[in-house]
PDB file of C-alpha atoms and ligand atoms in Angstrom:
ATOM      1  CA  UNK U  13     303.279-213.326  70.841  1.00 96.00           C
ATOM      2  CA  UNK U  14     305.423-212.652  67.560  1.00 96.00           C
ATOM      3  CA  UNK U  15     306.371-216.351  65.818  1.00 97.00           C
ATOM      4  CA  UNK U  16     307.719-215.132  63.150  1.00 96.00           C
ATOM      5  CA  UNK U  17     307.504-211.470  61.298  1.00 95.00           C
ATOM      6  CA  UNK U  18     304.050-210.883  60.676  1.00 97.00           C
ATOM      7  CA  UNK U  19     302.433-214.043  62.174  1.00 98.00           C
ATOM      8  CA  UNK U  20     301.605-213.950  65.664  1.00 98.00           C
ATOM      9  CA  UNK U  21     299.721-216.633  68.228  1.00 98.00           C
ATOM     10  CA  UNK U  22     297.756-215.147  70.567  1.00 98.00           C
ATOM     11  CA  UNK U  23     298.199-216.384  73.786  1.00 97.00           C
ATOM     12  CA  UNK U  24     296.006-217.790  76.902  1.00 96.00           C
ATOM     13  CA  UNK U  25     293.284-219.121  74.354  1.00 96.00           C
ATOM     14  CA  UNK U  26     291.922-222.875  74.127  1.00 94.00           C
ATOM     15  CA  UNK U  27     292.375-223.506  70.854  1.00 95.00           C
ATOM     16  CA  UNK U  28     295.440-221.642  69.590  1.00 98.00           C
ATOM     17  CA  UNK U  29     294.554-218.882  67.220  1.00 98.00           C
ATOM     18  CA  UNK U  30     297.176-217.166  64.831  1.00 98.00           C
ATOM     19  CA  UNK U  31     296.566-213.678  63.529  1.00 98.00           C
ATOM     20  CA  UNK U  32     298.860-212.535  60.240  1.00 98.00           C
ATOM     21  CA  UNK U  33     299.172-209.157  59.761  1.00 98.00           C
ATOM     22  CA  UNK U  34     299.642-207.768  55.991  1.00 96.00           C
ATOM     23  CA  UNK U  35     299.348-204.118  55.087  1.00 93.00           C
ATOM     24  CA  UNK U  36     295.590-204.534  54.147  1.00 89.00           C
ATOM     25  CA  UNK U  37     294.824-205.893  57.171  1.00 95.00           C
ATOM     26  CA  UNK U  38     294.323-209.064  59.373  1.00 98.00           C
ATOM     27  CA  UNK U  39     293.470-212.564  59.234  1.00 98.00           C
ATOM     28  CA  UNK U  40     293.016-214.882  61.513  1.00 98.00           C
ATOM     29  CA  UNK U  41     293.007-218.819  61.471  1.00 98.00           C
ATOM     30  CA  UNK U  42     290.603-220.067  64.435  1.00 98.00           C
ATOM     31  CA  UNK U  43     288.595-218.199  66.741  1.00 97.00           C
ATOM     32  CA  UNK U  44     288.936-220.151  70.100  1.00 96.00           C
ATOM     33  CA  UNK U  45     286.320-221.312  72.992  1.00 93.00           C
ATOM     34  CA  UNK U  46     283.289-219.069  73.427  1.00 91.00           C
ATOM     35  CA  UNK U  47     284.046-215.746  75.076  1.00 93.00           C
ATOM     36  CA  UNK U  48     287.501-215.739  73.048  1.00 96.00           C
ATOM     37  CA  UNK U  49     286.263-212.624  70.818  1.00 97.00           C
ATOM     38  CA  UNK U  50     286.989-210.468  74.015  1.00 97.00           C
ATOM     39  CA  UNK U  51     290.840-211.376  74.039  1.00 98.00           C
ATOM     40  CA  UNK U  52     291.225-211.761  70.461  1.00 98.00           C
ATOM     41  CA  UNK U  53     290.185-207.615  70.359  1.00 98.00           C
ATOM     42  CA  UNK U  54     292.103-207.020  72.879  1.00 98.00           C
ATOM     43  CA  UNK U  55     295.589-208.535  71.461  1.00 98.00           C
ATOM     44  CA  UNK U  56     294.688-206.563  68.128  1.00 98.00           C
ATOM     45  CA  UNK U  57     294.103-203.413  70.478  1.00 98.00           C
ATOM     46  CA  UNK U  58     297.253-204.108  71.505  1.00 98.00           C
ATOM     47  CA  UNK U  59     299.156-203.835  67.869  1.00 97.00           C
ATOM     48  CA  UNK U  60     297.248-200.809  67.305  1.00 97.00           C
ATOM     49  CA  UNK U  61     294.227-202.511  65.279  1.00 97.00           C
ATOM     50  CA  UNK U  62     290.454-201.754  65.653  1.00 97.00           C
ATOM     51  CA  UNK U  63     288.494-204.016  65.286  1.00 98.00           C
ATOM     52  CA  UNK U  64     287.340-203.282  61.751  1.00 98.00           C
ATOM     53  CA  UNK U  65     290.845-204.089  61.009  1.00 98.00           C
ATOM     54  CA  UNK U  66     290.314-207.881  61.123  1.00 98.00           C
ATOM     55  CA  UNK U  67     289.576-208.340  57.449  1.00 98.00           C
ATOM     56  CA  UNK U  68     289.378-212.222  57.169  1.00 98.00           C
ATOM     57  CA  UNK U  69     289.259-215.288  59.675  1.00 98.00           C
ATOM     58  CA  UNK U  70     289.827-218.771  58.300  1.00 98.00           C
ATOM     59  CA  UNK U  71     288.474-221.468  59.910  1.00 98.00           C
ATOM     60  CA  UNK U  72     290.427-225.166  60.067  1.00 98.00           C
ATOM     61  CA  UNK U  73     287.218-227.030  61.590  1.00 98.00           C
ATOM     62  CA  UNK U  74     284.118-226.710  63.215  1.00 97.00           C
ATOM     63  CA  UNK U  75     285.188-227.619  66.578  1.00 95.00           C
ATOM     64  CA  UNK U  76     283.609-225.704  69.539  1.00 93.00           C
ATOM     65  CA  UNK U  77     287.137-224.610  70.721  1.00 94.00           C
ATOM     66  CA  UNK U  78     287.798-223.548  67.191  1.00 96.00           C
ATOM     67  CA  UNK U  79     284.634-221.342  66.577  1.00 96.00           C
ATOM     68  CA  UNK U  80     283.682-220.466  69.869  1.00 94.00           C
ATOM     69  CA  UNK U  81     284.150-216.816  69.595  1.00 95.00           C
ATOM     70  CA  UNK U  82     283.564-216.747  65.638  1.00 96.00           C
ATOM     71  CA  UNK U  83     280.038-215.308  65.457  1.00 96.00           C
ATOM     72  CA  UNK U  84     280.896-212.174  68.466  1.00 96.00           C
ATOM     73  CA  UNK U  85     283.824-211.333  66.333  1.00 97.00           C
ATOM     74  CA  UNK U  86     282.120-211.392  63.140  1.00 98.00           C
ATOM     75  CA  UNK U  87     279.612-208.867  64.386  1.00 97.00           C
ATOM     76  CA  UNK U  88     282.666-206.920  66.140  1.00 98.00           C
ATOM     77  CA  UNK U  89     284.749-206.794  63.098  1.00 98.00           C
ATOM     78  CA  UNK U  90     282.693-207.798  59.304  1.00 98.00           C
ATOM     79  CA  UNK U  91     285.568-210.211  59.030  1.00 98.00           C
ATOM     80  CA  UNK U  92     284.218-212.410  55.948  1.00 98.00           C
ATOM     81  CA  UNK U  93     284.286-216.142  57.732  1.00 98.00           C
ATOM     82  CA  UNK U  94     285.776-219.142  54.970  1.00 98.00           C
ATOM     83  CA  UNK U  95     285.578-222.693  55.612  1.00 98.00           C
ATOM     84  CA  UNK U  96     285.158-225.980  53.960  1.00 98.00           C
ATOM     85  CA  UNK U  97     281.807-227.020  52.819  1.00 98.00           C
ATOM     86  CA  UNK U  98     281.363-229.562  55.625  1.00 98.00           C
ATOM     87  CA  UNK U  99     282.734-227.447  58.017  1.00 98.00           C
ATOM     88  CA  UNK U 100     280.563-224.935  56.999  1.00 98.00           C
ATOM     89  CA  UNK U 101     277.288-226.977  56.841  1.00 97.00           C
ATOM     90  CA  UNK U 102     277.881-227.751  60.830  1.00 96.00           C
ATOM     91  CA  UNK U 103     278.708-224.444  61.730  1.00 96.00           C
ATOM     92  CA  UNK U 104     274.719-223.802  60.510  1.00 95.00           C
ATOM     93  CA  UNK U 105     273.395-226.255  62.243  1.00 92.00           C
ATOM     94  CA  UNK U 106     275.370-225.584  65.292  1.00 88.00           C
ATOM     95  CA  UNK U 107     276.746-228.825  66.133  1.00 87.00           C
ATOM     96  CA  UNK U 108     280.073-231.000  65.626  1.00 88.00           C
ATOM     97  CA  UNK U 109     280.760-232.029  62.010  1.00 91.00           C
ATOM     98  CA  UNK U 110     281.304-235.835  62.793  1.00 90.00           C
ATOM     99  CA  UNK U 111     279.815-238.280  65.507  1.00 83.00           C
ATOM    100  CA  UNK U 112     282.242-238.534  68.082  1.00 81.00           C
ATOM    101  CA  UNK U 113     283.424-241.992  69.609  1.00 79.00           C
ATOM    102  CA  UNK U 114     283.556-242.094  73.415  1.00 73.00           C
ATOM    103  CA  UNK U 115     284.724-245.975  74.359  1.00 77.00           C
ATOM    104  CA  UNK U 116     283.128-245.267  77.784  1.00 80.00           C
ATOM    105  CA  UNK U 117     280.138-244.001  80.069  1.00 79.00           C
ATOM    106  CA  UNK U 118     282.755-241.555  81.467  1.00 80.00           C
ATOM    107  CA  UNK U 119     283.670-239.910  78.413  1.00 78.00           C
ATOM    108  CA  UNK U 120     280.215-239.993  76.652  1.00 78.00           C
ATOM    109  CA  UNK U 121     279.053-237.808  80.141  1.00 79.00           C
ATOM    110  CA  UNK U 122     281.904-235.452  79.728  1.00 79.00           C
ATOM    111  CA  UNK U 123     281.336-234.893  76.014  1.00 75.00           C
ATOM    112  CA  UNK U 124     277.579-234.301  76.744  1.00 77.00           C
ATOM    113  CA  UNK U 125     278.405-231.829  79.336  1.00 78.00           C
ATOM    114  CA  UNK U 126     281.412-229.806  77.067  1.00 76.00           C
ATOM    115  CA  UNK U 127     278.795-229.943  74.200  1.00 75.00           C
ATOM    116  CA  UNK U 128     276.403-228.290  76.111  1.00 75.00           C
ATOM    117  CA  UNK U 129     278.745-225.719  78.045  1.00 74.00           C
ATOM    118  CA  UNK U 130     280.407-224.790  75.256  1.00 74.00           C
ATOM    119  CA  UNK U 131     278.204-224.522  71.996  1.00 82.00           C
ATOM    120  CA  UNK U 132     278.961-222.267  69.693  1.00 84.00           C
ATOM    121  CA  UNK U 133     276.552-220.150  68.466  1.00 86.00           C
ATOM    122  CA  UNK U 134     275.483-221.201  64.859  1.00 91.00           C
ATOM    123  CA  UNK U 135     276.986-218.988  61.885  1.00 94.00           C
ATOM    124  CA  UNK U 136     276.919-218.900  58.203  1.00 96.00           C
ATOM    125  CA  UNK U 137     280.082-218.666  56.541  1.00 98.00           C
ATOM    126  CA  UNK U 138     281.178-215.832  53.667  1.00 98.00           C
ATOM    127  CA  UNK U 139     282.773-218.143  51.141  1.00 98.00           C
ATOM    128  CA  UNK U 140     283.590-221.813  51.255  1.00 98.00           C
ATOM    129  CA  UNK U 141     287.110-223.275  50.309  1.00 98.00           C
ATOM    130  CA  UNK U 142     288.766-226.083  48.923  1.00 97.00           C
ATOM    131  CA  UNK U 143     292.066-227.530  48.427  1.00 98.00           C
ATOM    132  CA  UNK U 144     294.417-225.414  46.959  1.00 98.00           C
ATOM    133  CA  UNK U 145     292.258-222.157  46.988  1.00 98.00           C
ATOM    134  CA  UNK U 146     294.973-219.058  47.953  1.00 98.00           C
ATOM    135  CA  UNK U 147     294.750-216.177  49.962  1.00 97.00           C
ATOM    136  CA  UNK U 148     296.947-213.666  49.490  1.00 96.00           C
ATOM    137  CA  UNK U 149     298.905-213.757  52.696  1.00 97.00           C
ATOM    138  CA  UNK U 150     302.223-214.600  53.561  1.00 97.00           C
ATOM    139  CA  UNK U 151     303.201-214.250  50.041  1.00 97.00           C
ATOM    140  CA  UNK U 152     300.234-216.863  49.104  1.00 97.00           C
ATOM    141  CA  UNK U 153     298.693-218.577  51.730  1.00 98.00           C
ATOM    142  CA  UNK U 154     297.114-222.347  50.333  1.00 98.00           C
ATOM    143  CA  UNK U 155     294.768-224.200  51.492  1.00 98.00           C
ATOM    144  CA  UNK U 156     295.446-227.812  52.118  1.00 98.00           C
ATOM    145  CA  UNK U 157     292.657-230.449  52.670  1.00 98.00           C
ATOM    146  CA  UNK U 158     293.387-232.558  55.643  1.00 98.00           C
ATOM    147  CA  UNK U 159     290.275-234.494  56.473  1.00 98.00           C
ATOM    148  CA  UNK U 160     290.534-237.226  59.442  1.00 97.00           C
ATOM    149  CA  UNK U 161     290.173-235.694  62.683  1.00 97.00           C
ATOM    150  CA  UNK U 162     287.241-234.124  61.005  1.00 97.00           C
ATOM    151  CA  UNK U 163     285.695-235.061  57.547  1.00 98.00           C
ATOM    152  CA  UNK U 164     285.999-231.173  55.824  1.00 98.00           C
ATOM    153  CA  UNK U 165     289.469-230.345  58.215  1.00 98.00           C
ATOM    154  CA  UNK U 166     291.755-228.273  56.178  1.00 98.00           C
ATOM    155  CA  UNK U 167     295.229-227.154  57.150  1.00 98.00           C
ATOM    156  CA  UNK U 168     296.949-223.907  55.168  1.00 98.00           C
ATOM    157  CA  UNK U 169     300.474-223.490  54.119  1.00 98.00           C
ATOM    158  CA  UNK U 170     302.963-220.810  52.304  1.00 98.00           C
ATOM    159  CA  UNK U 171     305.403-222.200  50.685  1.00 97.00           C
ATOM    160  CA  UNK U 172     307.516-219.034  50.750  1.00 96.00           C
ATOM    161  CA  UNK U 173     307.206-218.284  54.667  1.00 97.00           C
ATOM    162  CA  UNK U 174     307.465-222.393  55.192  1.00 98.00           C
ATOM    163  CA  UNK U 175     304.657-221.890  58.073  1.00 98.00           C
ATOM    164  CA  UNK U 176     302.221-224.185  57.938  1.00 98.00           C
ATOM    165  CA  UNK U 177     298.739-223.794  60.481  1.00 98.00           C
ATOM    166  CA  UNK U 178     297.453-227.446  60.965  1.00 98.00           C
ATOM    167  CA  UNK U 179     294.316-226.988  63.512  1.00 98.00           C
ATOM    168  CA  UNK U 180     294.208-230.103  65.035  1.00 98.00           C
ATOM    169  CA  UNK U 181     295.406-232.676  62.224  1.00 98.00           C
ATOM    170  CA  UNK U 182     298.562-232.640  63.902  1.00 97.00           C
ATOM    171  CA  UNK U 183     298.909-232.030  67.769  1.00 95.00           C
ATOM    172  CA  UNK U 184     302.003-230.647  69.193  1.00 96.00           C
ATOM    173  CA  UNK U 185     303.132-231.853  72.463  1.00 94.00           C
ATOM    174  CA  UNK U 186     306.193-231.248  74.461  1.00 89.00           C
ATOM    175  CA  UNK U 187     307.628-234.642  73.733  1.00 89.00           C
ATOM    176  CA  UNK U 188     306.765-233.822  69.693  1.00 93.00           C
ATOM    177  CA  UNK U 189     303.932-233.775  67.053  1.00 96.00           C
ATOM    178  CA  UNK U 190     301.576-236.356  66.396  1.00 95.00           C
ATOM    179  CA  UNK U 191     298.819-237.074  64.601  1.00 95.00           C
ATOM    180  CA  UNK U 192     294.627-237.196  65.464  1.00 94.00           C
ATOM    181  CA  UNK U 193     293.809-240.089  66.887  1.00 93.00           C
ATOM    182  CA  UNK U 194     291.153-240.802  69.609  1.00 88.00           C
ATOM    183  CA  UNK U 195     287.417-240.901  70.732  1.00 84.00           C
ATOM    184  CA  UNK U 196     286.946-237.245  68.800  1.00 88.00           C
ATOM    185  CA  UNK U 197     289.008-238.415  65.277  1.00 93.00           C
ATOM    186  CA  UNK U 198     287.110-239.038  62.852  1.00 95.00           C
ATOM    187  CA  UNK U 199     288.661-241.340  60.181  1.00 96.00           C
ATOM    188  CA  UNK U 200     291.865-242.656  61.461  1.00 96.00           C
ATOM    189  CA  UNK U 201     293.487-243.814  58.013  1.00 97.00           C
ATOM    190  CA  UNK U 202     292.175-240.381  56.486  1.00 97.00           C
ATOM    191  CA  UNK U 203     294.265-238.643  59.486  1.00 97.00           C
ATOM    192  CA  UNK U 204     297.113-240.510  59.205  1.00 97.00           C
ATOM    193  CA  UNK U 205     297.172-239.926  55.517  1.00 98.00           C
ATOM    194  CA  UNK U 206     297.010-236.011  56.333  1.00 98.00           C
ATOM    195  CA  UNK U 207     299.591-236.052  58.574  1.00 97.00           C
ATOM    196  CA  UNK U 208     301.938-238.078  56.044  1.00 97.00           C
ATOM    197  CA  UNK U 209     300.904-234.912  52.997  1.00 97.00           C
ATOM    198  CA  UNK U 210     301.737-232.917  55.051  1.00 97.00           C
ATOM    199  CA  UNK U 211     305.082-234.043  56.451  1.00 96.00           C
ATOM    200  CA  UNK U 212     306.151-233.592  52.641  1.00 96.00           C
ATOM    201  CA  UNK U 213     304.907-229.797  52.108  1.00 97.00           C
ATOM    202  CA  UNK U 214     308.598-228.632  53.448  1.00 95.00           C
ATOM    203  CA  UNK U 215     307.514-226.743  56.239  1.00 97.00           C
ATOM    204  CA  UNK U 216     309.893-224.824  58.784  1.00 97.00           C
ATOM    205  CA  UNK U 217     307.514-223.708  61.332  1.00 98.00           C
ATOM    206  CA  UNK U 218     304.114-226.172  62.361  1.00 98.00           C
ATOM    207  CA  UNK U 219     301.280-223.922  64.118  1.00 98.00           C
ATOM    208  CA  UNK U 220     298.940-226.127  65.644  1.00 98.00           C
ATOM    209  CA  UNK U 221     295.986-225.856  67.177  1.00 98.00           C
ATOM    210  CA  UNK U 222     297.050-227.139  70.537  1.00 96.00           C
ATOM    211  CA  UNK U 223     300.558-226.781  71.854  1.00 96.00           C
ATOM    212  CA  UNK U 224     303.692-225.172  71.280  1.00 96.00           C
ATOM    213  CA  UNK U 225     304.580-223.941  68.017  1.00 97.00           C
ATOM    214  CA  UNK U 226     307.240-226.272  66.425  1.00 97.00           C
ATOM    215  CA  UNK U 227     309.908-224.083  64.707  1.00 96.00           C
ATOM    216  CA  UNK U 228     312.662-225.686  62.270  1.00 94.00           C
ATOM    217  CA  UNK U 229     309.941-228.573  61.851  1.00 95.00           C
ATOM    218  CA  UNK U 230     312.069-230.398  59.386  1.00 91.00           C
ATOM    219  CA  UNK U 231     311.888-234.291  60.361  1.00 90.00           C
ATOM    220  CA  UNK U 232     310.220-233.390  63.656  1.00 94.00           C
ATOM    221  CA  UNK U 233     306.810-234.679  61.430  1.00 95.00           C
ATOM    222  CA  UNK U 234     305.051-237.768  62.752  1.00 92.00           C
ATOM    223  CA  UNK U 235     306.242-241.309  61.358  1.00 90.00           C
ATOM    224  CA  UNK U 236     303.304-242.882  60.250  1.00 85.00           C
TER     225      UNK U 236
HETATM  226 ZN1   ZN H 318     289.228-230.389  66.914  1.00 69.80          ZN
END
């Protein structure tokens, strides 16, 4: 599904990932739940890519629903993988990059049992990033560090395109955006600091991990 020229989310994938196309290929920001890599080809099959055409996929956090299907397409595609150093260092080891917080019996169970249906299987990344690193997408493509819902989290932004992809620093919801908060955030004030940088980047269009893209995102940030 087309956003915007050149940006597209592809749909019916827990989390949201968006795949940019530029002349020398594509990149994509998130790779989904496990099993993802199969409708991630497919959509590119679908613009007329192979897979080899996937040159890059960026990676906002180490979330299983984030990297779920990042080590099938790696090996389907040579995409080189880029992530923050945290980020990166749990993707190794092959677990979450923060403890989480469950406030009851309930939710510890159900995080035990996700954990183990859903782990990702462990994979090095190419390169790591930091803040303000740029790729060359989108007519410069920046990486912006927004730790809080997890401690290496970063969110990416082009200033010429006004599109910024938050992964889950921000959540989009029918009623509006909001912030990370909740039994799997990691640093409250951190988030709500990342969520108040980037209300001030000037973005047009929020892409978020979960939820509806947000287009003219002007005021629509979170108050916090
Ligand atoms: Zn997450």
């Amino acid at each position: 599904m087309e956003i915007i020229p050149k940006v597209h989310l592809i749909p019916g994938i827990t989390a949201n990932p968006y795949l940019i196309i530029e002349p020398d290929g594509l990149t994509l920001i998130d790779a989904g739940l496990p099993g993802s890599h199969k409708k991630i080809l497919r959509y590119m099959a679908g613009l007329g890519y192979a897979p080899k055409g996937l040159k890059r996929i960026i990676i906002t956090h180490s979330d299983f629903d984030h990297i779920g299907g990042l080590a099938a397409l790696k090996a389907a595609t040579g995409a080189r993988v880029f992530a923050s150093a945290i980020e990166a260092q749990a993707m190794v080891e092959g677990h979450a990059s923060r403890p989480l917080k469950p406030r009851s019996a309930l939710t510890r169970l159900l995080f035990g049992l996700m954990a183990g249906l859903f782990k990702p299987a462990p994979i090095q990344a190419d390169e790591l990033l930091s803040d303000g690193q740029t790729f060359p997408v989108l007519g410069g493509l920046r990486v912006v560090e927004t730790p809080g819902h997890t401690p290496g989290h970063i969110s990416l932004f082009s200033s010429s395109v006004g599109i910024l992809f938050c992964g889950d620093s921000i959540v989009s919801e029918k009623t509006g955006m909001r912030g990370s908060t909740g039994a799997n955030n990691w640093d409250q004030a951190k988030s709500d600091e990342s969520v108040r940088r980037q209300a001030g980047l000037g973005a047009r269009v929020v892409c978020s991990g979960h939820g509806p893209v947000v287009m003219d995102a002007a005021g629509k940030f979170p108050q916090i």
